[in-house]
Amino acid sequence: MPQLPAPDYPADVRARLETDAKEVIARYPDSRSALLPLLHLTQSEDGYVTRTGVRFCAEMLGLTTAEVTAVSTFYSMYRRKPSGDYQVGVCTNTLCAVMGGDAIFDELKQHLGVGNNETTEDGKVTLEHIECNAACDFAPVVMVNWEFFDNQTVESAKQLVDDLMAGEQVSPTRGAPLCTYKETARILAGFPDERPGAVDATGGAGPASLIGLKLAKGEAANPTGPVDGEGK
């Protein structure tokens, strides 16, 4: 339970968030259904679910802070403490683990000097192990703010976090360009990604995922050979 009473947002921040929250709430026939996106909205402001964020959601939806806290602590996407600009998640589920995920996670802990769900001193990177992200065809997978970085190695993962900490431009294997955790949280709250070209960026399945479909359609005769578009 959050310590009560929680402080409110400054007046200007509160007014801005109320405008956004009312837009979200209007999408639902029952206002309570807006709780999940409103929690993302508060994370876009604070970087995690704060006591103030819990109070804000409760007041906007006519809930108790206990009800909001119960939901925010159930889902792992809602952070309970300050997090980095980039959430680096290493899949350690079975296939990714045996393909190198465990080694990547262990090496990144040493490389960054942090443990699971801990943040580097500069506030740039939070490291965590994550469960299956339905990308087994591209194992081992690392995700940054829920964007895919496929077919990783220990060295490529170390270079990835080094680039993030250095402020270098980093591009996911597929999907929209990378943005900060707070920016990602606002998108998850249901607001448009206004970055040029971001919406048009594809995030669909790659050739490794599509080979079964191509076989079923008779478009790929050799399942162990090149997939259409990758050679004859």
GROMACS .gro file of C-alpha atoms in nm:
model
  232
    1MET     CA    1   0.000   0.000   0.000
    2PRO     CA    2   0.129   0.349  -0.078
    3GLN     CA    3   0.194   0.577   0.215
    4LEU     CA    4  -0.093   0.822   0.250
    5PRO     CA    5  -0.162   1.094   0.188
    6ALA     CA    6   0.037   1.098  -0.136
    7PRO     CA    7   0.139   1.438  -0.270
    8ASP     CA    8  -0.041   1.572  -0.576
    9TYR     CA    9   0.122   1.673  -0.904
   10PRO     CA   10   0.212   2.041  -0.948
   11ALA     CA   11  -0.088   2.233  -1.080
   12ASP     CA   12   0.042   2.266  -1.437
   13VAL     CA   13   0.136   1.897  -1.458
   14ARG     CA   14  -0.196   1.794  -1.307
   15ALA     CA   15  -0.389   2.003  -1.561
   16ARG     CA   16  -0.196   1.852  -1.853
   17LEU     CA   17  -0.240   1.497  -1.728
   18GLU     CA   18  -0.610   1.551  -1.660
   19THR     CA   19  -0.661   1.657  -2.021
   20ASP     CA   20  -0.488   1.343  -2.146
   21ALA     CA   21  -0.665   1.121  -1.892
   22LYS     CA   22  -1.010   1.248  -1.991
   23GLU     CA   23  -0.930   1.167  -2.354
   24VAL     CA   24  -0.836   0.812  -2.255
   25ILE     CA   25  -1.137   0.761  -2.027
   26ALA     CA   26  -1.376   0.875  -2.302
   27ARG     CA   27  -1.276   0.571  -2.508
   28TYR     CA   28  -1.436   0.328  -2.264
   29PRO     CA   29  -1.800   0.266  -2.166
   30ASP     CA   30  -1.684   0.196  -1.811
   31SER     CA   31  -1.424   0.440  -1.680
   32ARG     CA   32  -1.260   0.169  -1.470
   33SER     CA   33  -1.142   0.006  -1.796
   34ALA     CA   34  -0.911   0.303  -1.849
   35LEU     CA   35  -0.692   0.213  -1.552
   36LEU     CA   36  -0.423   0.027  -1.747
   37PRO     CA   37  -0.359   0.309  -1.999
   38LEU     CA   38  -0.375   0.568  -1.721
   39LEU     CA   39  -0.100   0.384  -1.535
   40HIS     CA   40   0.109   0.400  -1.853
   41LEU     CA   41   0.027   0.771  -1.873
   42THR     CA   42   0.163   0.833  -1.524
   43GLN     CA   43   0.475   0.634  -1.613
   44SER     CA   44   0.526   0.862  -1.913
   45GLU     CA   45   0.544   1.147  -1.664
   46ASP     CA   46   0.737   0.990  -1.375
   47GLY     CA   47   0.918   0.691  -1.527
   48TYR     CA   48   0.746   0.453  -1.285
   49VAL     CA   49   0.423   0.425  -1.087
   50THR     CA   50   0.465   0.671  -0.802
   51ARG     CA   51   0.241   0.730  -0.502
   52THR     CA   52   0.130   1.047  -0.676
   53GLY     CA   53   0.050   0.852  -0.992
   54VAL     CA   54  -0.159   0.605  -0.794
   55ARG     CA   55  -0.350   0.890  -0.632
   56PHE     CA   56  -0.408   1.055  -0.970
   57CYS     CA   57  -0.548   0.737  -1.127
   58ALA     CA   58  -0.771   0.672  -0.827
   59GLU     CA   59  -0.914   1.023  -0.832
   60MET     CA   60  -0.972   1.025  -1.207
   61LEU     CA   61  -1.153   0.690  -1.203
   62GLY     CA   62  -1.333   0.701  -0.870
   63LEU     CA   63  -1.129   0.411  -0.730
   64THR     CA   64  -0.944   0.362  -0.405
   65THR     CA   65  -0.566   0.378  -0.401
   66ALA     CA   66  -0.575   0.014  -0.284
   67GLU     CA   67  -0.757  -0.088  -0.603
   68VAL     CA   68  -0.508   0.100  -0.821
   69THR     CA   69  -0.212  -0.044  -0.631
   70ALA     CA   70  -0.346  -0.397  -0.671
   71VAL     CA   71  -0.344  -0.359  -1.048
   72SER     CA   72  -0.015  -0.172  -1.077
   73THR     CA   73   0.170  -0.436  -0.875
   74PHE     CA   74   0.021  -0.726  -1.071
   75TYR     CA   75   0.167  -0.640  -1.412
   76SER     CA   76   0.542  -0.634  -1.466
   77MET     CA   77   0.525  -0.351  -1.721
   78TYR     CA   78   0.440  -0.113  -1.438
   79ARG     CA   79   0.759  -0.020  -1.255
   80ARG     CA   80   0.763   0.015  -0.879
   81LYS     CA   81   1.082   0.218  -0.855
   82PRO     CA   82   1.276   0.463  -1.074
   83SER     CA   83   1.397   0.302  -1.396
   84GLY     CA   84   1.637   0.387  -1.673
   85ASP     CA   85   1.571   0.556  -2.003
   86TYR     CA   86   1.611   0.215  -2.165
   87GLN     CA   87   1.467  -0.107  -2.026
   88VAL     CA   88   1.700  -0.380  -2.153
   89GLY     CA   89   1.533  -0.718  -2.119
   90VAL     CA   90   1.717  -1.042  -2.193
   91CYS     CA   91   1.494  -1.340  -2.264
   92THR     CA   92   1.598  -1.628  -2.040
   93ASN     CA   93   1.316  -1.863  -2.131
   94THR     CA   94   1.410  -2.209  -2.250
   95LEU     CA   95   1.507  -2.164  -2.615
   96CYS     CA   96   1.669  -1.823  -2.578
   97ALA     CA   97   1.851  -1.949  -2.268
   98VAL     CA   98   2.010  -2.248  -2.438
   99MET     CA   99   2.090  -2.041  -2.748
  100GLY     CA  100   2.288  -1.793  -2.540
  101GLY     CA  101   2.038  -1.585  -2.342
  102ASP     CA  102   2.171  -1.697  -2.005
  103ALA     CA  103   2.527  -1.613  -2.108
  104ILE     CA  104   2.417  -1.271  -2.237
  105PHE     CA  105   2.231  -1.190  -1.916
  106ASP     CA  106   2.520  -1.296  -1.695
  107GLU     CA  107   2.769  -1.098  -1.902
  108LEU     CA  108   2.554  -0.783  -1.905
  109LYS     CA  109   2.519  -0.795  -1.528
  110GLN     CA  110   2.897  -0.793  -1.500
  111HIS     CA  111   2.945  -0.540  -1.779
  112LEU     CA  112   2.693  -0.292  -1.639
  113GLY     CA  113   2.762  -0.361  -1.272
  114VAL     CA  114   2.395  -0.419  -1.191
  115GLY     CA  115   2.170  -0.708  -1.096
  116ASN     CA  116   1.828  -0.807  -1.221
  117ASN     CA  117   1.585  -0.512  -1.231
  118GLU     CA  118   1.858  -0.268  -1.133
  119THR     CA  119   1.961   0.055  -1.303
  120THR     CA  120   2.304   0.186  -1.396
  121GLU     CA  121   2.434   0.482  -1.196
  122ASP     CA  122   2.384   0.721  -1.486
  123GLY     CA  123   2.014   0.629  -1.506
  124LYS     CA  124   2.041   0.516  -1.866
  125VAL     CA  125   1.983   0.140  -1.855
  126THR     CA  126   1.770  -0.090  -1.641
  127LEU     CA  127   1.857  -0.457  -1.688
  128GLU     CA  128   1.609  -0.739  -1.637
  129HIS     CA  129   1.553  -1.096  -1.740
  130ILE     CA  130   1.222  -1.146  -1.918
  131GLU     CA  131   1.002  -1.436  -2.014
  132CYS     CA  132   0.917  -1.550  -2.366
  133ASN     CA  133   0.851  -1.271  -2.616
  134ALA     CA  134   0.719  -1.501  -2.890
  135ALA     CA  135   1.031  -1.451  -3.098
  136CYS     CA  136   1.188  -1.795  -3.058
  137ASP     CA  137   1.279  -1.807  -3.428
  138PHE     CA  138   1.527  -1.528  -3.359
  139ALA     CA  139   1.677  -1.659  -3.034
  140PRO     CA  140   1.849  -1.529  -2.836
  141VAL     CA  141   1.641  -1.211  -2.817
  142VAL     CA  142   1.706  -0.889  -2.629
  143MET     CA  143   1.436  -0.624  -2.602
  144VAL     CA  144   1.488  -0.254  -2.540
  145ASN     CA  145   1.171  -0.070  -2.437
  146TRP     CA  146   0.987  -0.367  -2.592
  147GLU     CA  147   1.149  -0.333  -2.934
  148PHE     CA  148   1.319  -0.644  -3.074
  149PHE     CA  149   1.691  -0.700  -3.108
  150ASP     CA  150   1.714  -1.047  -3.261
  151ASN     CA  151   1.987  -1.309  -3.290
  152GLN     CA  152   2.205  -1.150  -3.024
  153THR     CA  153   2.545  -1.260  -2.900
  154VAL     CA  154   2.733  -1.164  -2.588
  155GLU     CA  155   2.942  -0.916  -2.782
  156SER     CA  156   2.653  -0.760  -2.977
  157ALA     CA  157   2.452  -0.720  -2.655
  158LYS     CA  158   2.743  -0.549  -2.481
  159GLN     CA  159   2.784  -0.316  -2.778
  160LEU     CA  160   2.411  -0.245  -2.768
  161VAL     CA  161   2.412  -0.128  -2.405
  162ASP     CA  162   2.736   0.066  -2.459
  163ASP     CA  163   2.573   0.254  -2.747
  164LEU     CA  164   2.262   0.325  -2.540
  165MET     CA  165   2.469   0.466  -2.256
  166ALA     CA  166   2.676   0.674  -2.496
  167GLY     CA  167   2.366   0.826  -2.656
  168GLU     CA  168   2.431   0.665  -2.994
  169GLN     CA  169   2.144   0.600  -3.234
  170VAL     CA  170   2.036   0.237  -3.202
  171SER     CA  171   1.800   0.063  -3.444
  172PRO     CA  172   1.588  -0.240  -3.355
  173THR     CA  173   1.603  -0.545  -3.578
  174ARG     CA  174   1.242  -0.482  -3.676
  175GLY     CA  175   0.967  -0.247  -3.573
  176ALA     CA  176   0.953   0.121  -3.493
  177PRO     CA  177   1.264   0.326  -3.416
  178LEU     CA  178   1.374   0.318  -3.055
  179CYS     CA  179   1.254   0.585  -2.814
  180THR     CA  180   1.293   0.641  -2.440
  181TYR     CA  181   1.097   0.453  -2.178
  182LYS     CA  182   0.880   0.755  -2.097
  183GLU     CA  183   0.803   0.807  -2.467
  184THR     CA  184   0.719   0.437  -2.499
  185ALA     CA  185   0.488   0.459  -2.197
  186ARG     CA  186   0.292   0.741  -2.358
  187ILE     CA  187   0.246   0.536  -2.675
  188LEU     CA  188   0.127   0.241  -2.463
  189ALA     CA  189  -0.122   0.477  -2.300
  190GLY     CA  190  -0.283   0.505  -2.643
  191PHE     CA  191  -0.144   0.828  -2.781
  192PRO     CA  192  -0.005   0.852  -3.136
  193ASP     CA  193   0.363   0.808  -3.207
  194GLU     CA  194   0.428   1.141  -3.373
  195ARG     CA  195   0.786   1.074  -3.477
  196PRO     CA  196   0.828   1.096  -3.856
  197GLY     CA  197   0.819   0.750  -4.015
  198ALA     CA  198   0.766   0.564  -3.688
  199VAL     CA  199   0.415   0.440  -3.769
  200ASP     CA  200   0.522   0.321  -4.115
  201ALA     CA  201   0.809   0.116  -3.976
  202THR     CA  202   0.725  -0.252  -4.005
  203GLY     CA  203   0.735  -0.492  -3.716
  204GLY     CA  204   0.604  -0.805  -3.880
  205ALA     CA  205   0.740  -1.154  -3.874
  206GLY     CA  206   1.069  -1.222  -4.051
  207PRO     CA  207   1.159  -1.503  -4.292
  208ALA     CA  208   1.236  -1.748  -4.013
  209SER     CA  209   0.880  -1.713  -3.882
  210LEU     CA  210   0.716  -1.727  -4.223
  211ILE     CA  211   0.876  -2.044  -4.357
  212GLY     CA  212   0.594  -2.264  -4.221
  213LEU     CA  213   0.332  -2.052  -4.393
  214LYS     CA  214   0.528  -2.058  -4.718
  215LEU     CA  215   0.555  -2.437  -4.698
  216ALA     CA  216   0.181  -2.467  -4.641
  217LYS     CA  217   0.117  -2.256  -4.949
  218GLY     CA  218   0.369  -2.447  -5.156
  219GLU     CA  219   0.587  -2.142  -5.194
  220ALA     CA  220   0.896  -2.294  -5.034
  221ALA     CA  221   1.012  -2.634  -5.149
  222ASN     CA  222   1.324  -2.660  -4.936
  223PRO     CA  223   1.268  -2.580  -4.566
  224THR     CA  224   1.640  -2.593  -4.493
  225GLY     CA  225   1.742  -2.377  -4.785
  226PRO     CA  226   1.705  -2.003  -4.855
  227VAL     CA  227   1.365  -1.845  -4.812
  228ASP     CA  228   1.207  -1.655  -5.105
  229GLY     CA  229   1.380  -1.323  -5.147
  230GLU     CA  230   1.703  -1.442  -4.985
  231GLY     CA  231   1.850  -1.629  -5.276
  232LYS     CA  232   1.778  -1.919  -5.512
   0.00000   0.00000   0.00000
